Amino acid sequence: MTRIPSHDITPESLFWQRRRILGFTLAAPVASVLAACAGPDVASTDASAPTSTVASAGSVTTTTDELSNPLTDYETVTGYNNYYEFSTDKERVKDLSAGFSTTPWNVVVDGMVAKPRTFALEDLLALQASERIYRLRCVEGWSMVVPWTGFPLAALLQLVEPTATAKYVRFETLNDPVRMPGQSEPWYEWPYVEGLRLDEAMHDLTLMATGVYGKALPPQNGAPLRLVVPWKYGFKSIKAVVRITLTDVQPTSLWMAASPGEYGFFANVNPRVDHPRWSQADERRIGELGRRPTLVFNGYKDQVASLYTGMDLRKFY
Ligand code: MTE
């Protein structure tokens, strides 16, 4: 594949103009028109051995994912964001979230665990971090390649010792309409909630990101801590997490509640299952011209397909 930096292909302003013409920009924030994004195979080089060194501030150790896809540039990763707590306009999220304070920050981990605990962010930052280059595939039909830094969710869950009854993990974003003005909008059931099956949560690809491009995570990308599940649509990758609860009940996510006919619990990237209002067969990699085929499990099939043996992935979207 020819690797051409996005700025060599289309000037940024023309690119965004074109996207608007193509109709990707979200309209009114109502459930009937929502187009949540969520996000998918391997770490920096190999999913089964995904950790490399932590990138030094502002740098990355690798410039492509394991499929030789070039990284999406930093300005786009941090300038084109889905974060409804701040805005439904992707290009305004950065500015509107700029003053969002993340200190102090605590994360409660509770429910069906032997050792429930409230972690200060500093405790979590002490967990061993690594760099992971993951494709992010939004359910809206666009994608990026992002170099995250963070720690495996499994490392955190092991500290609280899930009990034998725990089957699911429920995640919750901060609920603070003063700091997150979008939460005053009545369209959604705040706070943003997401969930994983416990085995998905324990999978080595499942990351709690604290940084991007070797820098601390900026507010617009979910500072100070966000989930990244690379084989699922981007909407599963919940931002600004404050609570993680182990449970035996399948969590209902914000998107499932908002539009149950369109968004399911599993939300695995699947080019053969269309969204009710558009095809999922291909995607627009931001920075490229044209569209490229969407990969089953976003290209992470070898690593995660075994989690779903025997399941009808059309039915269990
Ligand atoms: N988390 C919260 N709390 N609120 C959101 O609106 N949007 C989701 C996900 N996590 C969202 C969220 C969607 S739809 C996508 S595609 C990704 O975040 C986008 O992540 P990014 O802005 O870092 O690319």
mmCIF file of N, CA, C and O in Angstrom, residues 18-27 35 80 90 140-142 283-284 291:
data_model
loop_
_atom_site.group_PDB
_atom_site.id
_atom_site.type_symbol
_atom_site.label_atom_id
_atom_site.label_comp_id
_atom_site.label_asym_id
_atom_site.label_seq_id
_atom_site.Cartn_x
_atom_site.Cartn_y
_atom_site.Cartn_z
ATOM 1 N N ARG A 18 -15.770 18.494 1.894
ATOM 2 C CA ARG A 18 -16.252 17.360 1.136
ATOM 3 C C ARG A 18 -17.069 16.426 2.032
ATOM 4 O O ARG A 18 -18.112 15.929 1.648
ATOM 5 N N ARG A 19 -16.575 16.237 3.234
ATOM 6 C CA ARG A 19 -17.323 15.368 4.146
ATOM 7 C C ARG A 19 -18.705 15.933 4.428
ATOM 8 O O ARG A 19 -19.671 15.211 4.524
ATOM 9 N N ARG A 20 -18.754 17.255 4.548
ATOM 10 C CA ARG A 20 -20.056 17.862 4.824
ATOM 11 C C ARG A 20 -20.983 17.615 3.655
ATOM 12 O O ARG A 20 -22.140 17.265 3.813
ATOM 13 N N ILE A 21 -20.431 17.770 2.443
ATOM 14 C CA ILE A 21 -21.247 17.546 1.256
ATOM 15 C C ILE A 21 -21.721 16.105 1.213
ATOM 16 O O ILE A 21 -22.856 15.798 0.894
ATOM 17 N N LEU A 22 -20.824 15.209 1.602
ATOM 18 C CA LEU A 22 -21.192 13.795 1.590
ATOM 19 C C LEU A 22 -22.210 13.455 2.670
ATOM 20 O O LEU A 22 -22.739 12.362 2.710
ATOM 21 N N GLY A 23 -22.458 14.427 3.542
ATOM 22 C CA GLY A 23 -23.530 14.244 4.514
ATOM 23 C C GLY A 23 -23.144 13.475 5.746
ATOM 24 O O GLY A 23 -23.991 12.914 6.423
ATOM 25 N N PHE A 24 -21.845 13.469 6.085
ATOM 26 C CA PHE A 24 -21.447 12.726 7.268
ATOM 27 C C PHE A 24 -21.699 13.500 8.552
ATOM 28 O O PHE A 24 -21.777 12.933 9.610
ATOM 29 N N THR A 25 -21.778 14.827 8.437
ATOM 30 C CA THR A 25 -21.952 15.602 9.646
ATOM 31 C C THR A 25 -23.309 15.294 10.244
ATOM 32 O O THR A 25 -24.302 15.224 9.545
ATOM 33 N N LEU A 26 -23.349 15.111 11.564
ATOM 34 C CA LEU A 26 -24.602 14.748 12.206
ATOM 35 C C LEU A 26 -25.584 15.893 12.170
ATOM 36 O O LEU A 26 -25.229 17.045 12.308
ATOM 37 N N ALA A 27 -26.820 15.552 12.023
ATOM 38 C CA ALA A 27 -27.875 16.542 12.084
ATOM 39 C C ALA A 27 -28.328 16.684 13.530
ATOM 40 O O ALA A 27 -27.583 16.455 14.453
ATOM 41 N N ALA A 35 -26.118 8.837 14.924
ATOM 42 C CA ALA A 35 -25.204 7.926 14.249
ATOM 43 C C ALA A 35 -24.029 7.727 15.169
ATOM 44 O O ALA A 35 -22.954 8.214 14.948
ATOM 45 N N TYR A 80 -11.358 15.863 15.475
ATOM 46 C CA TYR A 80 -12.586 15.343 14.855
ATOM 47 C C TYR A 80 -13.115 14.268 15.788
ATOM 48 O O TYR A 80 -12.683 13.118 15.744
ATOM 49 N N LYS A 90 -18.661 17.300 15.552
ATOM 50 C CA LYS A 90 -17.325 16.733 15.788
ATOM 51 C C LYS A 90 -16.219 17.782 15.779
ATOM 52 O O LYS A 90 -15.212 17.645 16.457
ATOM 53 N N GLU A 140 -20.578 5.100 12.038
ATOM 54 C CA GLU A 140 -21.029 6.028 10.997
ATOM 55 C C GLU A 140 -20.375 5.767 9.645
ATOM 56 O O GLU A 140 -20.800 6.336 8.647
ATOM 57 N N GLY A 141 -19.314 4.978 9.607
ATOM 58 C CA GLY A 141 -18.700 4.633 8.329
ATOM 59 C C GLY A 141 -17.371 5.305 8.054
ATOM 60 O O GLY A 141 -16.902 5.334 6.923
ATOM 61 N N TRP A 142 -16.732 5.859 9.072
ATOM 62 C CA TRP A 142 -15.379 6.400 8.898
ATOM 63 C C TRP A 142 -14.439 5.701 9.872
ATOM 64 O O TRP A 142 -14.877 5.060 10.827
ATOM 65 N N GLU A 283 -15.763 1.705 4.350
ATOM 66 C CA GLU A 283 -15.543 2.841 5.255
ATOM 67 C C GLU A 283 -14.628 3.866 4.614
ATOM 68 O O GLU A 283 -13.879 3.562 3.681
ATOM 69 N N ARG A 284 -14.679 5.033 5.155
ATOM 70 C CA ARG A 284 -13.804 6.107 4.712
ATOM 71 C C ARG A 284 -12.681 6.262 5.727
ATOM 72 O O ARG A 284 -12.924 6.615 6.877
ATOM 73 N N ARG A 291 -13.171 4.930 -0.621
ATOM 74 C CA ARG A 291 -13.529 4.125 0.537
ATOM 75 C C ARG A 291 -12.789 2.798 0.471
ATOM 76 O O ARG A 291 -12.352 2.389 -0.606
#
